[in-house]
PDB file of C-alpha atoms in Angstrom:
ATOM      1  CA  MET M   7     176.408 -96.426 229.376  1.00 59.00           C
ATOM      2  CA  MET M   8     179.689 -99.212 228.977  1.00 62.00           C
ATOM      3  CA  GLN M   9     176.981-101.740 228.025  1.00 64.00           C
ATOM      4  CA  MET M  10     176.387 -98.989 225.462  1.00 65.00           C
ATOM      5  CA  LEU M  11     179.761 -98.370 224.650  1.00 65.00           C
ATOM      6  CA  ARG M  12     179.417-102.181 224.480  1.00 70.00           C
ATOM      7  CA  ASN M  13     177.353-102.303 221.474  1.00 70.00           C
ATOM      8  CA  ARG M  14     178.600-100.012 219.666  1.00 72.00           C
ATOM      9  CA  GLU M  15     181.584-101.503 219.936  1.00 74.00           C
ATOM     10  CA  LYS M  16     180.179-104.294 217.986  1.00 76.00           C
ATOM     11  CA  ARG M  17     178.207-102.717 215.623  1.00 77.00           C
ATOM     12  CA  PHE M  18     181.346-101.046 214.010  1.00 78.00           C
ATOM     13  CA  LYS M  19     183.342-104.262 214.332  1.00 81.00           C
ATOM     14  CA  LEU M  20     180.199-105.984 212.259  1.00 82.00           C
ATOM     15  CA  VAL M  21     180.164-102.907 209.763  1.00 84.00           C
ATOM     16  CA  ILE M  22     183.812-103.136 209.511  1.00 88.00           C
ATOM     17  CA  THR M  23     183.769-106.974 209.130  1.00 87.00           C
ATOM     18  CA  LEU M  24     181.364-106.469 206.202  1.00 88.00           C
ATOM     19  CA  VAL M  25     182.921-103.973 204.116  1.00 88.00           C
ATOM     20  CA  LEU M  26     186.394-106.062 204.105  1.00 86.00           C
ATOM     21  CA  LEU M  27     184.102-108.916 203.210  1.00 88.00           C
ATOM     22  CA  ALA M  28     182.362-107.132 200.421  1.00 88.00           C
ATOM     23  CA  LEU M  29     186.186-105.711 199.083  1.00 87.00           C
ATOM     24  CA  SER M  30     187.419-109.550 199.481  1.00 84.00           C
ATOM     25  CA  ILE M  31     184.635-110.738 196.962  1.00 85.00           C
ATOM     26  CA  PHE M  32     184.742-107.376 195.038  1.00 85.00           C
ATOM     27  CA  PHE M  33     188.622-108.251 194.305  1.00 82.00           C
ATOM     28  CA  ILE M  34     188.294-112.296 194.083  1.00 85.00           C
ATOM     29  CA  LEU M  35     185.792-112.374 191.784  1.00 85.00           C
ATOM     30  CA  PRO M  36     187.705-111.675 189.057  1.00 83.00           C
ATOM     31  CA  LEU M  37     189.824-114.501 189.878  1.00 84.00           C
ATOM     32  CA  TYR M  38     187.510-117.069 190.173  1.00 87.00           C
ATOM     33  CA  TRP M  39     185.319-116.160 187.197  1.00 84.00           C
ATOM     34  CA  THR M  40     188.942-116.617 185.179  1.00 85.00           C
ATOM     35  CA  ALA M  41     188.848-120.052 186.975  1.00 88.00           C
ATOM     36  CA  VAL M  42     185.270-120.841 185.317  1.00 87.00           C
ATOM     37  CA  PHE M  43     185.486-119.134 182.162  1.00 85.00           C
ATOM     38  CA  ALA M  44     188.928-121.664 181.417  1.00 86.00           C
ATOM     39  CA  THR M  45     186.655-124.357 182.271  1.00 88.00           C
ATOM     40  CA  ARG M  46     184.135-123.235 179.579  1.00 86.00           C
ATOM     41  CA  THR M  47     183.494-123.132 175.811  1.00 83.00           C
ATOM     42  CA  LEU M  48     183.358-120.131 173.755  1.00 80.00           C
ATOM     43  CA  ASN M  49     179.523-120.110 173.532  1.00 82.00           C
ATOM     44  CA  GLU M  50     179.047-120.668 177.131  1.00 80.00           C
ATOM     45  CA  VAL M  51     181.898-117.399 178.445  1.00 78.00           C
ATOM     46  CA  PHE M  52     179.621-115.575 176.257  1.00 79.00           C
ATOM     47  CA  GLN M  53     175.940-116.623 177.129  1.00 80.00           C
ATOM     48  CA  PHE M  54     173.916-113.883 179.613  1.00 80.00           C
ATOM     49  CA  PRO M  55     173.922-114.786 182.508  1.00 80.00           C
ATOM     50  CA  PRO M  56     177.818-115.787 182.450  1.00 78.00           C
ATOM     51  CA  PRO M  57     178.135-119.530 184.170  1.00 80.00           C
ATOM     52  CA  LEU M  58     179.212-119.317 187.756  1.00 80.00           C
ATOM     53  CA  TRP M  59     180.590-122.760 188.132  1.00 84.00           C
ATOM     54  CA  PHE M  60     182.977-124.381 186.572  1.00 85.00           C
ATOM     55  CA  GLY M  61     182.739-126.667 182.981  1.00 83.00           C
ATOM     56  CA  ASP M  62     184.113-130.036 181.390  1.00 84.00           C
ATOM     57  CA  ASN M  63     185.923-128.034 179.060  1.00 85.00           C
ATOM     58  CA  ILE M  64     189.121-127.777 180.268  1.00 86.00           C
ATOM     59  CA  VAL M  65     190.942-130.707 178.303  1.00 88.00           C
ATOM     60  CA  GLN M  66     189.971-129.248 174.640  1.00 87.00           C
ATOM     61  CA  ASN M  67     191.328-125.443 175.971  1.00 86.00           C
ATOM     62  CA  TYR M  68     194.188-127.030 176.899  1.00 87.00           C
ATOM     63  CA  ARG M  69     194.898-128.667 173.253  1.00 87.00           C
ATOM     64  CA  ASN M  70     194.500-125.099 171.946  1.00 84.00           C
ATOM     65  CA  ILE M  71     197.152-123.856 173.951  1.00 85.00           C
ATOM     66  CA  GLU M  72     199.086-126.576 172.648  1.00 83.00           C
ATOM     67  CA  ALA M  73     198.753-125.680 168.907  1.00 80.00           C
ATOM     68  CA  VAL M  74     200.394-122.359 169.694  1.00 79.00           C
ATOM     69  CA  PHE M  75     203.226-123.168 172.247  1.00 81.00           C
ATOM     70  CA  PRO M  76     203.904-125.783 174.724  1.00 84.00           C
ATOM     71  CA  PRO M  77     201.863-124.845 177.648  1.00 82.00           C
ATOM     72  CA  PHE M  78     204.826-125.386 180.318  1.00 87.00           C
ATOM     73  CA  ARG M  79     207.578-123.796 178.055  1.00 90.00           C
ATOM     74  CA  PRO M  80     206.826-119.964 179.347  1.00 90.00           C
ATOM     75  CA  ILE M  81     206.532-120.574 182.739  1.00 90.00           C
ATOM     76  CA  LEU M  82     210.241-122.555 182.739  1.00 92.00           C
ATOM     77  CA  ASN M  83     211.049-119.363 180.345  1.00 93.00           C
ATOM     78  CA  SER M  84     210.093-117.029 182.579  1.00 92.00           C
ATOM     79  CA  LEU M  85     211.519-118.824 185.974  1.00 91.00           C
ATOM     80  CA  ILE M  86     215.405-119.177 183.727  1.00 93.00           C
ATOM     81  CA  VAL M  87     214.777-115.436 183.786  1.00 93.00           C
ATOM     82  CA  ALA M  88     212.888-114.858 187.462  1.00 92.00           C
ATOM     83  CA  VAL M  89     214.847-116.624 189.716  1.00 91.00           C
ATOM     84  CA  PRO M  90     219.037-115.508 188.823  1.00 94.00           C
ATOM     85  CA  LYS M  91     217.608-112.117 188.926  1.00 94.00           C
ATOM     86  CA  THR M  92     215.930-112.231 192.169  1.00 92.00           C
ATOM     87  CA  ILE M  93     218.529-113.935 193.920  1.00 93.00           C
ATOM     88  CA  GLY M  94     221.133-111.555 191.975  1.00 94.00           C
ATOM     89  CA  LEU M  95     219.326-108.195 192.788  1.00 95.00           C
ATOM     90  CA  VAL M  96     218.406-108.934 196.491  1.00 94.00           C
ATOM     91  CA  LEU M  97     222.142-109.942 197.156  1.00 93.00           C
ATOM     92  CA  VAL M  98     223.249-106.453 195.237  1.00 94.00           C
ATOM     93  CA  SER M  99     220.737-103.871 196.900  1.00 93.00           C
ATOM     94  CA  ALA M 100     221.542-105.682 199.980  1.00 93.00           C
ATOM     95  CA  LEU M 101     225.173-105.084 199.962  1.00 92.00           C
ATOM     96  CA  ALA M 102     224.701-101.983 198.838  1.00 92.00           C
ATOM     97  CA  GLY M 103     222.195-100.833 201.918  1.00 91.00           C
ATOM     98  CA  TYR M 104     224.495-102.077 204.138  1.00 91.00           C
ATOM     99  CA  GLY M 105     227.198-100.046 202.953  1.00 89.00           C
ATOM    100  CA  LEU M 106     224.977 -97.071 202.887  1.00 90.00           C
ATOM    101  CA  ALA M 107     223.790 -97.424 206.456  1.00 88.00           C
ATOM    102  CA  ARG M 108     226.468 -98.402 208.457  1.00 85.00           C
ATOM    103  CA  TYR M 109     229.292 -96.196 206.084  1.00 85.00           C
ATOM    104  CA  THR M 110     227.377 -92.914 206.339  1.00 83.00           C
ATOM    105  CA  ARG M 111     230.501 -90.661 206.958  1.00 83.00           C
ATOM    106  CA  ALA M 112     232.526 -92.567 203.989  1.00 83.00           C
ATOM    107  CA  PRO M 113     232.669 -90.355 200.598  1.00 87.00           C
ATOM    108  CA  GLY M 114     230.470 -89.662 198.401  1.00 85.00           C
ATOM    109  CA  HIS M 115     227.831 -90.941 200.722  1.00 84.00           C
ATOM    110  CA  LYS M 116     225.404 -88.271 200.033  1.00 88.00           C
ATOM    111  CA  MET M 117     226.019 -87.936 196.336  1.00 90.00           C
ATOM    112  CA  ILE M 118     225.330 -91.720 195.823  1.00 89.00           C
ATOM    113  CA  LEU M 119     222.263 -91.525 197.790  1.00 88.00           C
ATOM    114  CA  VAL M 120     220.976 -88.985 195.840  1.00 89.00           C
ATOM    115  CA  VAL M 121     221.912 -90.268 192.365  1.00 89.00           C
ATOM    116  CA  THR M 122     220.381 -93.573 193.742  1.00 89.00           C
ATOM    117  CA  PHE M 123     217.076 -92.097 194.768  1.00 87.00           C
ATOM    118  CA  ALA M 124     216.954 -89.699 191.340  1.00 87.00           C
ATOM    119  CA  THR M 125     217.376 -93.186 189.447  1.00 85.00           C
ATOM    120  CA  LEU M 126     213.007 -93.903 191.178  1.00 85.00           C
ATOM    121  CA  PHE M 127     211.903 -90.971 189.464  1.00 85.00           C
ATOM    122  CA  PHE M 128     213.272 -91.936 185.478  1.00 81.00           C
ATOM    123  CA  PRO M 129     210.859 -94.310 183.216  1.00 81.00           C
ATOM    124  CA  PRO M 130     212.341 -97.492 182.346  1.00 77.00           C
ATOM    125  CA  SER M 131     211.408 -96.422 178.810  1.00 78.00           C
ATOM    126  CA  LEU M 132     213.051 -93.752 178.401  1.00 81.00           C
ATOM    127  CA  ALA M 133     216.167 -95.691 178.253  1.00 82.00           C
ATOM    128  CA  LEU M 134     214.801 -98.055 176.088  1.00 86.00           C
ATOM    129  CA  ILE M 135     216.374 -97.102 172.454  1.00 88.00           C
ATOM    130  CA  PRO M 136     219.957 -96.686 174.348  1.00 89.00           C
ATOM    131  CA  PHE M 137     219.758-100.216 176.166  1.00 90.00           C
ATOM    132  CA  PHE M 138     218.557-101.760 172.870  1.00 91.00           C
ATOM    133  CA  LEU M 139     221.609-100.795 171.009  1.00 92.00           C
ATOM    134  CA  GLN M 140     223.785-101.324 173.728  1.00 90.00           C
ATOM    135  CA  MET M 141     223.089-105.225 174.002  1.00 91.00           C
ATOM    136  CA  ASN M 142     222.882-105.618 170.196  1.00 92.00           C
ATOM    137  CA  ALA M 143     226.701-104.055 170.460  1.00 92.00           C
ATOM    138  CA  LEU M 144     227.462-107.258 173.096  1.00 91.00           C
ATOM    139  CA  GLY M 145     225.451-109.633 171.310  1.00 91.00           C
ATOM    140  CA  TRP M 146     222.844-110.533 173.831  1.00 92.00           C
ATOM    141  CA  LEU M 147     219.912-110.138 172.024  1.00 91.00           C
ATOM    142  CA  ASN M 148     217.377-112.972 171.640  1.00 91.00           C
ATOM    143  CA  THR M 149     219.386-114.337 174.918  1.00 92.00           C
ATOM    144  CA  TYR M 150     217.874-113.837 178.260  1.00 93.00           C
ATOM    145  CA  TRP M 151     221.277-111.635 179.558  1.00 94.00           C
ATOM    146  CA  PRO M 152     219.443-108.296 178.936  1.00 93.00           C
ATOM    147  CA  LEU M 153     216.658-109.574 181.350  1.00 92.00           C
ATOM    148  CA  ILE M 154     218.860-110.589 183.947  1.00 93.00           C
ATOM    149  CA  ILE M 155     222.173-108.788 184.291  1.00 93.00           C
ATOM    150  CA  PRO M 156     221.416-105.268 183.895  1.00 91.00           C
ATOM    151  CA  ALA M 157     218.397-105.476 186.435  1.00 89.00           C
ATOM    152  CA  LEU M 158     220.803-106.451 189.033  1.00 91.00           C
ATOM    153  CA  ALA M 159     221.423-102.469 189.688  1.00 87.00           C
ATOM    154  CA  SER M 160     217.969-101.700 191.031  1.00 88.00           C
ATOM    155  CA  GLY M 161     217.370 -97.977 192.653  1.00 88.00           C
ATOM    156  CA  PHE M 162     214.891 -99.535 194.416  1.00 91.00           C
ATOM    157  CA  GLY M 163     216.173-102.542 195.398  1.00 92.00           C
ATOM    158  CA  VAL M 164     219.481-100.215 196.917  1.00 92.00           C
ATOM    159  CA  VAL M 165     216.333 -97.381 198.664  1.00 91.00           C
ATOM    160  CA  TRP M 166     214.784-100.596 200.263  1.00 91.00           C
ATOM    161  CA  MET M 167     217.200-102.261 201.800  1.00 92.00           C
ATOM    162  CA  TYR M 168     219.446 -98.885 203.053  1.00 91.00           C
ATOM    163  CA  THR M 169     215.952 -98.043 204.534  1.00 91.00           C
ATOM    164  CA  TYR M 170     215.138-100.905 206.079  1.00 90.00           C
ATOM    165  CA  ILE M 171     219.182-101.487 207.507  1.00 90.00           C
ATOM    166  CA  GLY M 172     218.535 -98.112 208.681  1.00 87.00           C
ATOM    167  CA  SER M 173     215.546 -99.023 210.707  1.00 86.00           C
ATOM    168  CA  THR M 174     216.110-102.097 211.664  1.00 87.00           C
ATOM    169  CA  VAL M 175     219.842-103.001 212.710  1.00 85.00           C
ATOM    170  CA  PRO M 176     221.032-100.314 215.392  1.00 84.00           C
ATOM    171  CA  LYS M 177     224.398 -98.688 215.166  1.00 82.00           C
ATOM    172  CA  GLU M 178     225.745-100.231 218.406  1.00 82.00           C
ATOM    173  CA  LEU M 179     225.419-103.618 216.703  1.00 82.00           C
ATOM    174  CA  TYR M 180     227.905-102.726 214.351  1.00 79.00           C
ATOM    175  CA  GLU M 181     230.250-101.750 216.917  1.00 77.00           C
ATOM    176  CA  ALA M 182     229.579-104.859 219.226  1.00 81.00           C
ATOM    177  CA  SER M 183     230.806-106.724 215.822  1.00 79.00           C
ATOM    178  CA  GLU M 184     233.911-104.554 215.434  1.00 76.00           C
ATOM    179  CA  MET M 185     234.829-105.296 219.240  1.00 75.00           C
ATOM    180  CA  ASP M 186     234.631-109.341 218.953  1.00 73.00           C
ATOM    181  CA  GLY M 187     236.780-108.711 215.613  1.00 72.00           C
ATOM    182  CA  ALA M 188     234.436-108.803 212.735  1.00 71.00           C
ATOM    183  CA  LYS M 189     234.891-106.875 209.257  1.00 72.00           C
ATOM    184  CA  GLY M 190     232.567-105.343 207.208  1.00 68.00           C
ATOM    185  CA  LEU M 191     231.460-108.264 205.280  1.00 79.00           C
ATOM    186  CA  SER M 192     231.638-110.871 208.016  1.00 82.00           C
ATOM    187  CA  THR M 193     228.834-108.150 209.872  1.00 84.00           C
ATOM    188  CA  PHE M 194     227.249-108.402 206.932  1.00 84.00           C
ATOM    189  CA  PHE M 195     226.692-112.100 206.572  1.00 86.00           C
ATOM    190  CA  PHE M 196     226.888-113.125 210.009  1.00 84.00           C
ATOM    191  CA  VAL M 197     225.000-110.346 212.016  1.00 85.00           C
ATOM    192  CA  VAL M 198     222.817-108.047 209.609  1.00 88.00           C
ATOM    193  CA  LEU M 199     222.031-110.681 207.506  1.00 87.00           C
ATOM    194  CA  PRO M 200     219.793-112.637 209.892  1.00 86.00           C
ATOM    195  CA  ILE M 201     217.885-109.870 210.953  1.00 87.00           C
ATOM    196  CA  ILE M 202     216.855-108.828 207.792  1.00 89.00           C
ATOM    197  CA  ARG M 203     215.216-111.561 206.598  1.00 86.00           C
ATOM    198  CA  PRO M 204     211.859-110.354 205.995  1.00 85.00           C
ATOM    199  CA  GLY M 205     212.947-107.188 204.129  1.00 87.00           C
ATOM    200  CA  LEU M 206     214.862-109.742 201.751  1.00 90.00           C
ATOM    201  CA  ALA M 207     211.856-111.651 201.496  1.00 86.00           C
ATOM    202  CA  ALA M 208     209.495-108.487 200.674  1.00 86.00           C
ATOM    203  CA  LEU M 209     212.224-107.147 197.941  1.00 90.00           C
ATOM    204  CA  SER M 210     212.200-110.526 196.598  1.00 89.00           C
ATOM    205  CA  VAL M 211     208.618-111.429 196.135  1.00 86.00           C
ATOM    206  CA  TRP M 212     208.245-107.408 194.727  1.00 88.00           C
ATOM    207  CA  THR M 213     211.554-108.577 192.146  1.00 91.00           C
ATOM    208  CA  LEU M 214     209.664-112.136 191.266  1.00 88.00           C
ATOM    209  CA  ILE M 215     206.122-110.449 190.421  1.00 88.00           C
ATOM    210  CA  SER M 216     207.611-107.484 188.527  1.00 90.00           C
ATOM    211  CA  THR M 217     210.146-109.795 186.710  1.00 91.00           C
ATOM    212  CA  TRP M 218     207.210-112.067 185.880  1.00 90.00           C
ATOM    213  CA  ASN M 219     204.563-109.105 184.491  1.00 88.00           C
ATOM    214  CA  ASP M 220     207.392-107.939 182.865  1.00 89.00           C
ATOM    215  CA  PHE M 221     206.282-107.572 179.187  1.00 89.00           C
ATOM    216  CA  GLN M 222     208.597-104.222 177.749  1.00 88.00           C
ATOM    217  CA  ILE M 223     211.661-105.242 177.787  1.00 90.00           C
ATOM    218  CA  PRO M 224     211.367-108.936 176.757  1.00 91.00           C
ATOM    219  CA  LEU M 225     209.154-107.582 173.701  1.00 90.00           C
ATOM    220  CA  VAL M 226     212.257-106.000 173.192  1.00 89.00           C
ATOM    221  CA  VAL M 227     215.277-108.388 173.410  1.00 91.00           C
ATOM    222  CA  LEU M 228     213.448-111.424 172.403  1.00 90.00           C
ATOM    223  CA  SER M 229     212.238-112.568 168.948  1.00 87.00           C
ATOM    224  CA  ASP M 230     212.601-116.552 168.634  1.00 87.00           C
ATOM    225  CA  GLY M 231     208.926-117.888 170.356  1.00 82.00           C
ATOM    226  CA  SER M 232     211.151-120.587 172.273  1.00 86.00           C
ATOM    227  CA  LYS M 233     212.147-118.049 174.680  1.00 89.00           C
ATOM    228  CA  PHE M 234     209.218-116.069 175.318  1.00 91.00           C
ATOM    229  CA  THR M 235     207.933-115.476 178.607  1.00 91.00           C
ATOM    230  CA  VAL M 236     204.547-115.697 180.052  1.00 89.00           C
ATOM    231  CA  PRO M 237     203.469-112.042 178.766  1.00 89.00           C
ATOM    232  CA  LEU M 238     205.147-112.673 175.723  1.00 89.00           C
ATOM    233  CA  ALA M 239     203.265-115.816 175.628  1.00 87.00           C
ATOM    234  CA  LEU M 240     200.292-115.438 176.227  1.00 85.00           C
ATOM    235  CA  THR M 241     199.911-112.562 173.715  1.00 84.00           C
ATOM    236  CA  THR M 242     201.115-114.871 171.324  1.00 80.00           C
ATOM    237  CA  LEU M 243     198.019-116.808 172.217  1.00 79.00           C
ATOM    238  CA  SER M 244     195.616-114.451 172.356  1.00 74.00           C
ATOM    239  CA  THR M 245     196.498-113.056 169.066  1.00 71.00           C
ATOM    240  CA  THR M 246     196.657-116.400 167.446  1.00 63.00           C
ATOM    241  CA  HIS M 247     193.233-117.340 168.406  1.00 56.00           C
ATOM    242  CA  TYR M 248     191.739-114.079 169.577  1.00 61.00           C
ATOM    243  CA  SER M 249     188.563-115.365 170.092  1.00 67.00           C
ATOM    244  CA  ASP M 250     189.362-118.536 172.154  1.00 76.00           C
ATOM    245  CA  MET M 251     188.618-116.408 175.239  1.00 82.00           C
ATOM    246  CA  PRO M 252     188.573-119.923 177.501  1.00 85.00           C
ATOM    247  CA  ALA M 253     192.174-121.050 176.228  1.00 85.00           C
ATOM    248  CA  VAL M 254     193.930-117.674 177.303  1.00 84.00           C
ATOM    249  CA  MET M 255     192.100-117.252 180.797  1.00 86.00           C
ATOM    250  CA  LEU M 256     193.612-121.563 181.111  1.00 88.00           C
ATOM    251  CA  ALA M 257     196.849-120.206 180.048  1.00 87.00           C
ATOM    252  CA  THR M 258     196.888-117.230 182.022  1.00 86.00           C
ATOM    253  CA  LEU M 259     195.503-119.373 185.644  1.00 88.00           C
ATOM    254  CA  MET M 260     199.159-121.675 184.700  1.00 87.00           C
ATOM    255  CA  GLY M 261     200.708-118.776 184.667  1.00 86.00           C
ATOM    256  CA  LEU M 262     199.842-117.145 187.560  1.00 84.00           C
ATOM    257  CA  VAL M 263     200.145-120.505 189.570  1.00 84.00           C
ATOM    258  CA  PRO M 264     204.075-120.297 190.125  1.00 82.00           C
ATOM    259  CA  VAL M 265     204.029-116.748 191.502  1.00 80.00           C
ATOM    260  CA  PHE M 266     200.793-117.636 193.912  1.00 81.00           C
ATOM    261  CA  ILE M 267     202.878-120.623 195.414  1.00 82.00           C
ATOM    262  CA  LEU M 268     206.041-118.518 196.129  1.00 77.00           C
ATOM    263  CA  PHE M 269     203.757-115.429 197.733  1.00 73.00           C
ATOM    264  CA  GLY M 270     202.304-118.168 199.863  1.00 75.00           C
ATOM    265  CA  LEU M 271     206.020-119.332 201.030  1.00 74.00           C
ATOM    266  CA  LEU M 272     207.001-116.164 201.428  1.00 68.00           C
ATOM    267  CA  SER M 273     203.940-114.015 202.594  1.00 66.00           C
ATOM    268  CA  ARG M 274     204.838-114.183 206.337  1.00 68.00           C
ATOM    269  CA  GLN M 275     207.949-112.551 205.949  1.00 62.00           C
ATOM    270  CA  PHE M 276     206.574-110.357 203.266  1.00 60.00           C
ATOM    271  CA  ILE M 277     204.417-108.956 205.480  1.00 63.00           C
ATOM    272  CA  ALA M 278     206.863-108.638 208.392  1.00 59.00           C
ATOM    273  CA  GLY M 279     208.894-107.349 205.896  1.00 53.00           C
ATOM    274  CA  LEU M 280     205.848-104.692 205.265  1.00 53.00           C
ATOM    275  CA  THR M 281     205.350-103.605 208.666  1.00 54.00           C
ATOM    276  CA  ALA M 282     209.067-103.778 210.303  1.00 53.00           C
ATOM    277  CA  GLY M 283     209.089 -99.751 210.193  1.00 47.00           C
ATOM    278  CA  SER M 284     205.904 -99.212 211.992  1.00 45.00           C
ATOM    279  CA  VAL M 285     206.979-101.738 214.918  1.00 44.00           C
ATOM    280  CA  LYS M 286     210.102-100.696 215.714  1.00 45.00           C
TER     281      LYS M 286
END
């Protein structure tokens, strides 16, 4: 009987492994084909059956990108926007979440929470016209400021850090730090911050990826092609050379490299942040 149960368990694990392997191939295949097409000519891309291995036309495809814009300039522009926005948003969200999680009896605490949660249900496009008029009044159009400063007040970031701090930092820790003479900000920077690093890493990865992929706001506020971020540059390339799919695929891969590097560096902290509540 025990041997039969072991055999069933082995077969079940084998089936699960095969299903996960098939799903992994299904999700990786588009990225692999993008890399293959980036090294092929246009005729090879549209042949049937499609090529399954890399070609030798990557240099020419790179030159086709250079004919439209400097290939690494949009990546630098995206970094100029994404890095300070990520750092600022994470810091502001962590401070706000810490205040809401610790000072639960402060006047207006529930109202602030309700308003913060309510902002999650309003799409950003709803306030696009007032946002444009406000940025125009400030003289910030065609600059990076509208992409960084307004985004620091993130309802999602505040809710995320409030929930994370509330589930990982015990209230007894606040009392112990007060007995040791630590004040509010001292407790945050020296006691709470080291504990919530996985949550900060998860929010950082989410913020950077969403900023990197943001198309709508940069499209509205940026008009100078030399300041275009990666999504805008890819759109320009697709419009200018709409039939040159290999060049578009190569530019897409170049734009994904920084995101992959960051996620690789923070993947362990990112996963720990997502699973922290389940192992409390």
